[in-house]
C-alpha atoms as a printed R data frame, in Angstrom:
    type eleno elety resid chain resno       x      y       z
1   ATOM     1    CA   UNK     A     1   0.000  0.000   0.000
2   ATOM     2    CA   UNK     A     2   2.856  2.164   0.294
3   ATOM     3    CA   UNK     A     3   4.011  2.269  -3.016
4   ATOM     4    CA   UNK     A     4  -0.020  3.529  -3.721
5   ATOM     5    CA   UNK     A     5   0.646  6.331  -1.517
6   ATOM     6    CA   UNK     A     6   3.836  6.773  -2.976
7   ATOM     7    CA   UNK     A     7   2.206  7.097  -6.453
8   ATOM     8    CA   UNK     A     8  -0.507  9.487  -4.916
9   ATOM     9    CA   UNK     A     9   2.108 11.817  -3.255
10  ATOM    10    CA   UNK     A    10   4.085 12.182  -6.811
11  ATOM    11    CA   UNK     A    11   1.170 13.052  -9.027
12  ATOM    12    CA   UNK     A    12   0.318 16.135  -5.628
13  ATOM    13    CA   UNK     A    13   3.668 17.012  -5.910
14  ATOM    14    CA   UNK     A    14   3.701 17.220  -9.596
15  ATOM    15    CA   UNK     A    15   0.494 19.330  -9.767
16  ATOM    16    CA   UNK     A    16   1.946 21.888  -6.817
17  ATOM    17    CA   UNK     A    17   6.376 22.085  -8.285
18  ATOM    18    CA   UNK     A    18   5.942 20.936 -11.843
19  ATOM    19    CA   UNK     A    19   9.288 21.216 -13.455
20  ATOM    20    CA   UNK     A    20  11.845 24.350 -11.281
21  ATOM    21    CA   UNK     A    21  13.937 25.735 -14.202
22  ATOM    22    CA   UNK     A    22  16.970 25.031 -13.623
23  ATOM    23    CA   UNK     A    23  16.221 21.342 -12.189
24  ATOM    24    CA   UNK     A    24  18.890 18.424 -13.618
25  ATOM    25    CA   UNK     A    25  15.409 17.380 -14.879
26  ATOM    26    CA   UNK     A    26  16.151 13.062 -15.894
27  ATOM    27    CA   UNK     A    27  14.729 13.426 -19.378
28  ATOM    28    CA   UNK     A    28  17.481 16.300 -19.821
29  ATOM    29    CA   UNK     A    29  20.020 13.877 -19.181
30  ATOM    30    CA   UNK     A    30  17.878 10.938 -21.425
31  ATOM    31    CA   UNK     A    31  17.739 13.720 -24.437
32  ATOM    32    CA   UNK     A    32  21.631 13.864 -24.125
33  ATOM    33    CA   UNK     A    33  22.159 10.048 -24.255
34  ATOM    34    CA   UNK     A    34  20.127  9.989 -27.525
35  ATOM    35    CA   UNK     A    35  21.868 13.044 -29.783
36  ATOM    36    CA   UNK     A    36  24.887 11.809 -28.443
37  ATOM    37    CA   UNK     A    37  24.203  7.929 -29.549
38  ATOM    38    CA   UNK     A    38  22.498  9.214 -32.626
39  ATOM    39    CA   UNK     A    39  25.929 11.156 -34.000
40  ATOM    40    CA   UNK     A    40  28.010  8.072 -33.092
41  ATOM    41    CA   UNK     A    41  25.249  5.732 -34.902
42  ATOM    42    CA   UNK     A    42  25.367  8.374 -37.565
43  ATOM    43    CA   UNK     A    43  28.973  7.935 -38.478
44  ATOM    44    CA   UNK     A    44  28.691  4.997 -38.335
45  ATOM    45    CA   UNK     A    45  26.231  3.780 -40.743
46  ATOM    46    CA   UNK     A    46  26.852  3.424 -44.482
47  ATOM    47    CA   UNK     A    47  23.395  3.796 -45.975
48  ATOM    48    CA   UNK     A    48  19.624  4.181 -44.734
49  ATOM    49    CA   UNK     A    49  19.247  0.470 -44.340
50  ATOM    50    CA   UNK     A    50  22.083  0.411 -41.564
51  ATOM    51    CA   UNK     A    51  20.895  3.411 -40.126
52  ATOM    52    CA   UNK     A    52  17.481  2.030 -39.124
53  ATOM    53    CA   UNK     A    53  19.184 -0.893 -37.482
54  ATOM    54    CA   UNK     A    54  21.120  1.591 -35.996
55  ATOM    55    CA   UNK     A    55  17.843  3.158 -34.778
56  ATOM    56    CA   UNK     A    56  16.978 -0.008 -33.023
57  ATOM    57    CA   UNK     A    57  20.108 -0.317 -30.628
58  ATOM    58    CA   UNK     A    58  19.564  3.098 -29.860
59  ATOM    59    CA   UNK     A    59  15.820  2.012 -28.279
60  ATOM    60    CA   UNK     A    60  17.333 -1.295 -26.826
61  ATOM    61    CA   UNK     A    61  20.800  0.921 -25.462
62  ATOM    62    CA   UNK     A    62  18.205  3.553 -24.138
63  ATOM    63    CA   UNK     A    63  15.598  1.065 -22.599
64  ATOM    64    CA   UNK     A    64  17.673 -0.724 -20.453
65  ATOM    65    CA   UNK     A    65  19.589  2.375 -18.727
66  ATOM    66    CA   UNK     A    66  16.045  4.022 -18.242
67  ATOM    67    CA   UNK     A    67  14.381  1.130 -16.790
68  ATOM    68    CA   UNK     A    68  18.110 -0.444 -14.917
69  ATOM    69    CA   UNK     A    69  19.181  2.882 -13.327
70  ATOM    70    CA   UNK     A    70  16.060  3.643 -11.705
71  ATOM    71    CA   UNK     A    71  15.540 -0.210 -10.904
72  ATOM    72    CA   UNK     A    72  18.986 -0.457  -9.639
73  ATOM    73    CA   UNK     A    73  18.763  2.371  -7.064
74  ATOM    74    CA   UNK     A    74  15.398  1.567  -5.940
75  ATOM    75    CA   UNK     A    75  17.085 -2.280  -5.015
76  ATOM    76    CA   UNK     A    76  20.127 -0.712  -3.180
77  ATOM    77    CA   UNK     A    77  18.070  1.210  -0.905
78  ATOM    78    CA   UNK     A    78  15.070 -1.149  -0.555
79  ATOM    79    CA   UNK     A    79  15.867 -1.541   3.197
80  ATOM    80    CA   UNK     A    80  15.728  1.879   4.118
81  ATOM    81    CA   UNK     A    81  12.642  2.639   4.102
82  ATOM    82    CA   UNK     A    82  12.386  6.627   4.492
83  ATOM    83    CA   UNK     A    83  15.321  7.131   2.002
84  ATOM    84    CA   UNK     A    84  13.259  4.310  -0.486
85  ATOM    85    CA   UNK     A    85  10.280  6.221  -0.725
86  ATOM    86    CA   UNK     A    86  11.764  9.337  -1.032
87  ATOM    87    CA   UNK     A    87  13.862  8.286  -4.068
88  ATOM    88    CA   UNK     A    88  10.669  6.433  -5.577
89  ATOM    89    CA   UNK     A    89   8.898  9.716  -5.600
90  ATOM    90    CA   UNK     A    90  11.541 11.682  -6.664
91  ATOM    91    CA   UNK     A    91  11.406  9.343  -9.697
92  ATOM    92    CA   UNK     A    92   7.597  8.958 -10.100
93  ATOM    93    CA   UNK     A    93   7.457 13.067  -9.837
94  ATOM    94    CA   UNK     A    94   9.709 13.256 -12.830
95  ATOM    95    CA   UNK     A    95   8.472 11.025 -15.043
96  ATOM    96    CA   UNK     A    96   4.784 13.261 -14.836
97  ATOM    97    CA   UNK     A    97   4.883 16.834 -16.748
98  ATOM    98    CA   UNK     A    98   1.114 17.954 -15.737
99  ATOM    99    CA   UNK     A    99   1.806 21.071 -14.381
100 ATOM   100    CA   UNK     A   100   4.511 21.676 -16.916
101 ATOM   101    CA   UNK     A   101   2.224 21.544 -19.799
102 ATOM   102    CA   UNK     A   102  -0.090 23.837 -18.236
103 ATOM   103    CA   UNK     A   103   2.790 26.139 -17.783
104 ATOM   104    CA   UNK     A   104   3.570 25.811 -21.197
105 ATOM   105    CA   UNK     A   105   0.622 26.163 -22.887
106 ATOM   106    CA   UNK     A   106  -0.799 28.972 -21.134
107 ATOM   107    CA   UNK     A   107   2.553 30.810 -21.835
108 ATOM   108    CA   UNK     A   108   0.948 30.669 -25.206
109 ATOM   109    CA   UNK     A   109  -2.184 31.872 -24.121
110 ATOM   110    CA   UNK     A   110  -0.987 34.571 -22.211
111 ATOM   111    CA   UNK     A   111   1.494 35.867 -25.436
112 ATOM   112    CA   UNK     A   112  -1.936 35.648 -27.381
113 ATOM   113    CA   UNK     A   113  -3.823 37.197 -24.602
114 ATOM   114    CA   UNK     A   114  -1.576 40.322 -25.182
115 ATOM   115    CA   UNK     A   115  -1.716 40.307 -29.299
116 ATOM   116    CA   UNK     A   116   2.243 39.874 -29.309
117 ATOM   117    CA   UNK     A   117   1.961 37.299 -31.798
118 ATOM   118    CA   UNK     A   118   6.094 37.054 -32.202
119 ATOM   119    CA   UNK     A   119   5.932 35.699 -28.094
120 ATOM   120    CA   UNK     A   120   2.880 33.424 -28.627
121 ATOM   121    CA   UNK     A   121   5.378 31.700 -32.135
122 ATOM   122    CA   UNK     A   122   8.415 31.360 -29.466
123 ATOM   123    CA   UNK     A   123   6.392 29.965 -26.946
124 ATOM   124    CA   UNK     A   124   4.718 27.890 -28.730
125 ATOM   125    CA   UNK     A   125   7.917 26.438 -30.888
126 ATOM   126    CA   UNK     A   126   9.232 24.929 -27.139
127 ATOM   127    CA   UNK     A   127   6.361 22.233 -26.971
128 ATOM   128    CA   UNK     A   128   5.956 21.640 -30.753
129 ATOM   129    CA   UNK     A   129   7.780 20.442 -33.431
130 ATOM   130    CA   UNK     A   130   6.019 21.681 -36.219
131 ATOM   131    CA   UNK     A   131   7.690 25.429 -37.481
132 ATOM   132    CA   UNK     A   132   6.165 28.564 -35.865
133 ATOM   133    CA   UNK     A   133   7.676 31.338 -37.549
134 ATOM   134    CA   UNK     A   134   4.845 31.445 -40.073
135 ATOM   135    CA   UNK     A   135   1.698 30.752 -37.866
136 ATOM   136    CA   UNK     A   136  -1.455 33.184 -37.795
137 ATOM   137    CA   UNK     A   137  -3.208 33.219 -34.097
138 ATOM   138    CA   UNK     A   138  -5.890 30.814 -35.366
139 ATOM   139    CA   UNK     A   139  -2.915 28.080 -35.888
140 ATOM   140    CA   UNK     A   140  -1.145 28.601 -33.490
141 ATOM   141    CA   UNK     A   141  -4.479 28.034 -30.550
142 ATOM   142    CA   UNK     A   142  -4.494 24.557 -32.368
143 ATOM   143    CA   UNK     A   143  -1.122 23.735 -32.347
144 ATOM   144    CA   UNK     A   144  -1.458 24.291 -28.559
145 ATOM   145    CA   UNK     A   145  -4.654 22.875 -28.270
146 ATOM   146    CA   UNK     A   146  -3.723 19.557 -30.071
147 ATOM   147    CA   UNK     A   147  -0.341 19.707 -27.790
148 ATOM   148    CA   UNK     A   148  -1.707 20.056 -24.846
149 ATOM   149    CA   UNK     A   149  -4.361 17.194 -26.017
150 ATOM   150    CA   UNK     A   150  -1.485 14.482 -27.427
151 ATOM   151    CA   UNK     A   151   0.615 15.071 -24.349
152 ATOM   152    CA   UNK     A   152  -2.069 14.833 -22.100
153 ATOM   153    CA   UNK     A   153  -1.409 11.057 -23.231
154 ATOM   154    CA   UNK     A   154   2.002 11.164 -23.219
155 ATOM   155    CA   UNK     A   155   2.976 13.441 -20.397
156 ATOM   156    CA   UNK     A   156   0.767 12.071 -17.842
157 ATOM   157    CA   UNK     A   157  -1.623  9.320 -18.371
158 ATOM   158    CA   UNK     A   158   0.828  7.057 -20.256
159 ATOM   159    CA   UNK     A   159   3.925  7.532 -17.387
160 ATOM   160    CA   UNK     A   160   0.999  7.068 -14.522
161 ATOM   161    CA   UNK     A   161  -0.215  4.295 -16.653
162 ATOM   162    CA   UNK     A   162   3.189  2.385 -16.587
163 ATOM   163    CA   UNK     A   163   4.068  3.794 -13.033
164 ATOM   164    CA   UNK     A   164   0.922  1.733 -11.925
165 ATOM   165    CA   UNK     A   165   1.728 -1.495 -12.860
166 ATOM   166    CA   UNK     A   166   5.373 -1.933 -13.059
167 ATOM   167    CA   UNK     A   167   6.565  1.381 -10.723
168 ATOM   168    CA   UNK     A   168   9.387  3.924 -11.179
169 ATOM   169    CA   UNK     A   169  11.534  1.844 -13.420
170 ATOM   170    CA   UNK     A   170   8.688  0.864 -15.912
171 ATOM   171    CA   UNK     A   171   7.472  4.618 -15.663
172 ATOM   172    CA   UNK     A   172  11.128  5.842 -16.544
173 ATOM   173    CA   UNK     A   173  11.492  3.475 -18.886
174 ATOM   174    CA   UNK     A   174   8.401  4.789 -20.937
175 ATOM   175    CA   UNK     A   175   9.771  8.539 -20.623
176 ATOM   176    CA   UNK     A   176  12.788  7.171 -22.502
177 ATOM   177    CA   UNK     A   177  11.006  5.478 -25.093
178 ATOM   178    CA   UNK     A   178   8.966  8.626 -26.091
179 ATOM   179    CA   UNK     A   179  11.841 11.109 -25.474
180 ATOM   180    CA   UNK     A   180  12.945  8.628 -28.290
181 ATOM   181    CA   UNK     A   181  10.054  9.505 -30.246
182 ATOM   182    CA   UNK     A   182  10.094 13.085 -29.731
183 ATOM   183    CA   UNK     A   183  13.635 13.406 -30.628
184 ATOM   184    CA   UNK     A   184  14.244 11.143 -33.335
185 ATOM   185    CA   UNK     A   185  10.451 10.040 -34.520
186 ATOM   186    CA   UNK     A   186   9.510 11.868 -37.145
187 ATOM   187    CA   UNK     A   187   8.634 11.170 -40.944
188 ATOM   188    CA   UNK     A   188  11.200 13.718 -42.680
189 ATOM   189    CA   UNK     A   189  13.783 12.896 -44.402
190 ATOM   190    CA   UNK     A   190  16.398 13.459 -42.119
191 ATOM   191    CA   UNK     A   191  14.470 10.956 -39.524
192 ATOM   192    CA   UNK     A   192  13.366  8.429 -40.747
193 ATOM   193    CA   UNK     A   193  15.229  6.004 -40.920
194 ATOM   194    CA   UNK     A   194  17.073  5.879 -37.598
195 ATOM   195    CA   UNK     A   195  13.515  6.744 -36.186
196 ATOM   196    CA   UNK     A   196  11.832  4.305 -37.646
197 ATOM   197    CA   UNK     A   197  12.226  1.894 -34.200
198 ATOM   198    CA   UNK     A   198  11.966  4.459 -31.983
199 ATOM   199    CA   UNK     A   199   8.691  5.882 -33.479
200 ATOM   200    CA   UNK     A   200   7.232  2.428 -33.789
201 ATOM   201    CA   UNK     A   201   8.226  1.526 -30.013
202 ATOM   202    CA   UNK     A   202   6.929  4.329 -28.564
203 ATOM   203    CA   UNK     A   203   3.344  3.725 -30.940
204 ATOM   204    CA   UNK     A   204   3.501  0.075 -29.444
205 ATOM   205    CA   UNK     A   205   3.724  1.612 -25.394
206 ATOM   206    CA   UNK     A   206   1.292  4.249 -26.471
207 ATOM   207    CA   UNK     A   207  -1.625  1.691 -27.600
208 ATOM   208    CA   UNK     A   208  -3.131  1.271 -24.330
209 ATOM   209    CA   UNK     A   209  -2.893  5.025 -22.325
210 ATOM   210    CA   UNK     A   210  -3.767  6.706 -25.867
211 ATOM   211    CA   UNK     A   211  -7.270  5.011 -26.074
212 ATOM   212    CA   UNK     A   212  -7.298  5.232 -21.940
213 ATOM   213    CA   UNK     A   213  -6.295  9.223 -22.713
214 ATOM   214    CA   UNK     A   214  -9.080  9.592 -24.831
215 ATOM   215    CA   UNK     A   215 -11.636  7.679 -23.167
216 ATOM   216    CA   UNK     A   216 -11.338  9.597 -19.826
217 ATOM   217    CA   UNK     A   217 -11.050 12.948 -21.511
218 ATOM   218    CA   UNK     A   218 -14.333 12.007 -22.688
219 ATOM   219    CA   UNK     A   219 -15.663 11.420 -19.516
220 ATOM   220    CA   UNK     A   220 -14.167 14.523 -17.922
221 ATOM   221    CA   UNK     A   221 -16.329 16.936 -20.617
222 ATOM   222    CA   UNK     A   222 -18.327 18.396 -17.497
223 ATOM   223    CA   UNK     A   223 -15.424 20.464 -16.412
224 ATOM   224    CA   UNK     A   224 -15.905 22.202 -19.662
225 ATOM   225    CA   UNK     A   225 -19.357 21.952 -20.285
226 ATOM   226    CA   UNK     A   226 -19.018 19.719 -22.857
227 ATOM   227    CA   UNK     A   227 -20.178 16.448 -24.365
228 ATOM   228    CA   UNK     A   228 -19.455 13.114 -22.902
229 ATOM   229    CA   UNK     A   229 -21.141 11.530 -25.889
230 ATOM   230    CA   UNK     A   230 -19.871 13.673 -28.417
231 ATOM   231    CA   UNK     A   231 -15.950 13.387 -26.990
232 ATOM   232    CA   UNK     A   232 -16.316  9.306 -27.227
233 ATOM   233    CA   UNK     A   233 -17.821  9.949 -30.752
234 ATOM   234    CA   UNK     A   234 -15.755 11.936 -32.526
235 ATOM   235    CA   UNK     A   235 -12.789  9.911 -30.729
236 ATOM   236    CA   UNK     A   236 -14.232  6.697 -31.789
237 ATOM   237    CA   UNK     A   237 -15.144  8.348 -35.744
238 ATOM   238    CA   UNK     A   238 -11.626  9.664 -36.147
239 ATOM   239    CA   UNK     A   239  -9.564  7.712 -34.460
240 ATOM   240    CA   UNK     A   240  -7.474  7.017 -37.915
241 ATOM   241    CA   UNK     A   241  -7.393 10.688 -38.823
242 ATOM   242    CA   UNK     A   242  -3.475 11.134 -37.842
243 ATOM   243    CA   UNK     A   243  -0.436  9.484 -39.313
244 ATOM   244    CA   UNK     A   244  -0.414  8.210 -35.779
245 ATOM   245    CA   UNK     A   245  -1.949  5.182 -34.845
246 ATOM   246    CA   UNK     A   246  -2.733  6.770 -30.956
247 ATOM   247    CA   UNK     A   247  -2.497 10.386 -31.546
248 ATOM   248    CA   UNK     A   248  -6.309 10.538 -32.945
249 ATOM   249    CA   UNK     A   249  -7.180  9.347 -29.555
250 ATOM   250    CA   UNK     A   250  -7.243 12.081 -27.068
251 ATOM   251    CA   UNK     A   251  -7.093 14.740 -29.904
252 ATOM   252    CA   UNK     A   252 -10.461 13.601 -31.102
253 ATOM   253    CA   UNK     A   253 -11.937 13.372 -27.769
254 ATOM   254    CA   UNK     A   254 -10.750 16.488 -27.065
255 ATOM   255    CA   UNK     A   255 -12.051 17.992 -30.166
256 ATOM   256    CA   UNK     A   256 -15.673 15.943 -29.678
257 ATOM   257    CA   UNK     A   257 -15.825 17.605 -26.088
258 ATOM   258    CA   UNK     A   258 -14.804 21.256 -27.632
259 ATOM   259    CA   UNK     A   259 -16.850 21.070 -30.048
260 ATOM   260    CA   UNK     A   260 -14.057 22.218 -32.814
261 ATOM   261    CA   UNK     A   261 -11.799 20.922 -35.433
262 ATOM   262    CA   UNK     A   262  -8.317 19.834 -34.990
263 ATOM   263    CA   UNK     A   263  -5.630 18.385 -37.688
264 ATOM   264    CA   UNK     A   264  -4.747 19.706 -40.728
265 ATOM   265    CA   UNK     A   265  -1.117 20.578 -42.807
266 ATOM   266    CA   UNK     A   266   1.503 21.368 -40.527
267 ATOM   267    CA   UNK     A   267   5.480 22.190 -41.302
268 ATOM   268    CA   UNK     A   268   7.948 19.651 -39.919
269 ATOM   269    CA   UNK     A   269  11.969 20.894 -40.248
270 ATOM   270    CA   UNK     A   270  11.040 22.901 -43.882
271 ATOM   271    CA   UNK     A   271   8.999 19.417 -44.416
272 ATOM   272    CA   UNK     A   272   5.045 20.115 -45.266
273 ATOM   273    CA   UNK     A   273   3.603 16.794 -43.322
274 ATOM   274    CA   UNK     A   274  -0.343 16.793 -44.661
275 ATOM   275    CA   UNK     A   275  -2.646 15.571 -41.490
276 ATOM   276    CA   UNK     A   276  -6.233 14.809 -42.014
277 ATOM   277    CA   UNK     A   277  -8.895 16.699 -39.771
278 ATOM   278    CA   UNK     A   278 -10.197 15.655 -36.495
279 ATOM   279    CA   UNK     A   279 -13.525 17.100 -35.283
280 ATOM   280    CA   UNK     A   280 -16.516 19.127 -36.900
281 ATOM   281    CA   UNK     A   281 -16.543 22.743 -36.661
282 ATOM   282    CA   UNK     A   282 -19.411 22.992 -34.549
283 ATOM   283    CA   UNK     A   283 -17.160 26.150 -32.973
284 ATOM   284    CA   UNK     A   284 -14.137 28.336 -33.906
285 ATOM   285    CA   UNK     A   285 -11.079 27.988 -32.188
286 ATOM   286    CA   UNK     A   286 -10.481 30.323 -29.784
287 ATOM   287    CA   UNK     A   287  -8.458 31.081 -26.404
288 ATOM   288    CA   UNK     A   288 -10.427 29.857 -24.144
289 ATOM   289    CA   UNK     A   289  -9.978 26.165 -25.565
290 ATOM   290    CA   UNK     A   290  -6.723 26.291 -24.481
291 ATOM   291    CA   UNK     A   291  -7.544 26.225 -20.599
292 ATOM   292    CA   UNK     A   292 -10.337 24.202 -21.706
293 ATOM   293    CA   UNK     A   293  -7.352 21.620 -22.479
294 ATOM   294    CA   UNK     A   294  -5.893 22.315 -19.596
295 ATOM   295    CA   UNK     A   295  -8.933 21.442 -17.601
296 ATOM   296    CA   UNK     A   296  -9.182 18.332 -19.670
297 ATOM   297    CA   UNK     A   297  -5.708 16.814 -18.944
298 ATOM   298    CA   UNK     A   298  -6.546 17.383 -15.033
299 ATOM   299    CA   UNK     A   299  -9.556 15.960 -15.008
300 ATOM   300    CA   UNK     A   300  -8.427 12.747 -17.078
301 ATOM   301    CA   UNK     A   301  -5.172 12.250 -14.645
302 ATOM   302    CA   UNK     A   302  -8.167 12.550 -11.972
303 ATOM   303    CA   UNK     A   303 -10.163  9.533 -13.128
304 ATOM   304    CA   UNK     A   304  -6.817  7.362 -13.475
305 ATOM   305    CA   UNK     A   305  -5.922  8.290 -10.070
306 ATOM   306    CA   UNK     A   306  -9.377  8.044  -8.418
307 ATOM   307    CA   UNK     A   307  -9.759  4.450 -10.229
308 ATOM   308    CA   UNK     A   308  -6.406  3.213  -9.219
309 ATOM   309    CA   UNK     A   309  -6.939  4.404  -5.772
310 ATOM   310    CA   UNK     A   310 -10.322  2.388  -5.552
311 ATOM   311    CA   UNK     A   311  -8.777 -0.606  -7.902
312 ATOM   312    CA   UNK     A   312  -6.076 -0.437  -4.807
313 ATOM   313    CA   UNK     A   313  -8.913 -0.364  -1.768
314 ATOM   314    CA   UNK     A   314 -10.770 -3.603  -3.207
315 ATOM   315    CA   UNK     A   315  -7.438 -5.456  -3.637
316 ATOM   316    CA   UNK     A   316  -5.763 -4.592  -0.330
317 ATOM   317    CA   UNK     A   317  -8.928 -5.479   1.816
């Protein structure tokens, strides 16, 4: 039951500190490990076909030292209790980026809020990949709207997810499988080939807390005065509307909820990437579907939380 509580005290602590600036942040020192192994892998290949093999020891090299180190100091301090469940929240805490997305995405709001649409482009280009430089206000609210929505899966329900059922190491070991993703996963043609594995790994660990991600986004529509029904529709409807097999997920929900449309042509490294739509236009975009997102991704990490917690009561009685 303590490892419950444990799991309990992280995602509190996560809402309340987020990410300090400034903070040796793990996934800072996971991002390193994969530019560095990527320009030694790099070098080292001879054509494309080597360098997606390539790609694949850099997932197997980067799975075991997220899942070992964690799993390694958890064992070497499983006998002092205090110091154990310190460290095991320490880790939990920074495998969840809740509050951090907020942050970042109302950074954007605020930048619009003001009509300095240069800030809202810079803001906005630290939590997407797609280019900024050229974005009107109306794409830039659903770049951070569909953000905010895809990461909602990633960033928290996918690490609590793993955290849940195979603790600290399994959660750590996800964060480096889609800080994979986010750094080397993408479908120009500088990436893809040694991001073919990592892309497809982190698509295989995202099946389950995408469709989780959507379903409970869904279910917290309330919040926003929005459509239970209509969220599990439009999720279910366009759930193959993104060159993503989980991404579809918790943007359609969101967009079912909202009431908008998402998707659309977006510019990846100079790369147009064409993406299908996700929604009906029932309403335009505008600022306040941003915290409407917001609200979303809290009340989804709610439902996992309050489920787990009564999952946790039947089981220990």
């Amino acid at each position: 039951m303590w490892y419950v509580i444990d799991v309990v005290i992280a995602v509190i602590i996560d809402w309340i500190v987020g990410d300090p600036y400034g903070f040796p942040h793990p996934i800072i020192y996971i991002g390193r490990l994969i530019r560095k192994l990527e320009k030694i892998f790099r070098k080292l290949a001879k054509n494309d076909k080597q360098l997606k093999i390539y790609g694949g020891f850099i997932v197997i090299i980067v799975a075991l030292v997220t899942y070992s180190v964690p799993f390694i100091l958890l064992f070497i301090t499983r006998k002092i209790g205090i110091l154990h469940h310190a460290l095991n929240i320490f880790i939990l805490w920074t495998t969840l980026a809740c509050k951090c997305l907020k942050v970042e995405g109302m950074k954007v709001y605020d930048a619009l809020k003001k009509d300095d649409i240069k800030d809202a482009r810079l803001k906005l280009s630290y939590i997407v990949g797609r280019e900024t430089s050229q974005l009107n206000s109306d794409e830039i609210i659903r770049a951070d709207v569909e953000t905010i929505a895809e990461n909602t899966a990633d960033g928290v329900i996918a690490p609590l997810f793993y955290a849940m059922i195979g603790g600290a190491p399994l959660a750590m070991l996800y964060k480096g499988i889609n800080t994979m993703d986010s750094t080397l996963g993408y479908l120009t043609e500088k990436y893809k080939h040694i991001g073919f594995f990592p892309a497809k790994v982190d698509d295989l660990f995202n099946i389950i807390p995408a469709r989780l991600s959507g379903i409970l986004m869904a279910l917290s529509a309330p919040v926003v005065r929005g459509s239970i029904f209509n969220g599990l529709k439009i999720m279910i409807r366009d759930r193959k509307n993104h060159k993503s097999p989980n991404c579809a997920y918790p943007e359609g929900a969101t967009a079912g909820v909202l009431g908008v449309q998402l998707g659309g042509t977006n510019t990846y490294f100079g790369e147009v990437i064409y993406k299908p739509t996700i929604g009906d236009k029932i309403k335009t975009l505008n600022l306040e579907h941003i915290k409407d997102t917001v609200k979303l991704m809290y009340g989804s990490e709610i439902w996992l939380l309050g489920v787990y917690l009564v999952i946790c009561i039947i089981l220990y009685k």
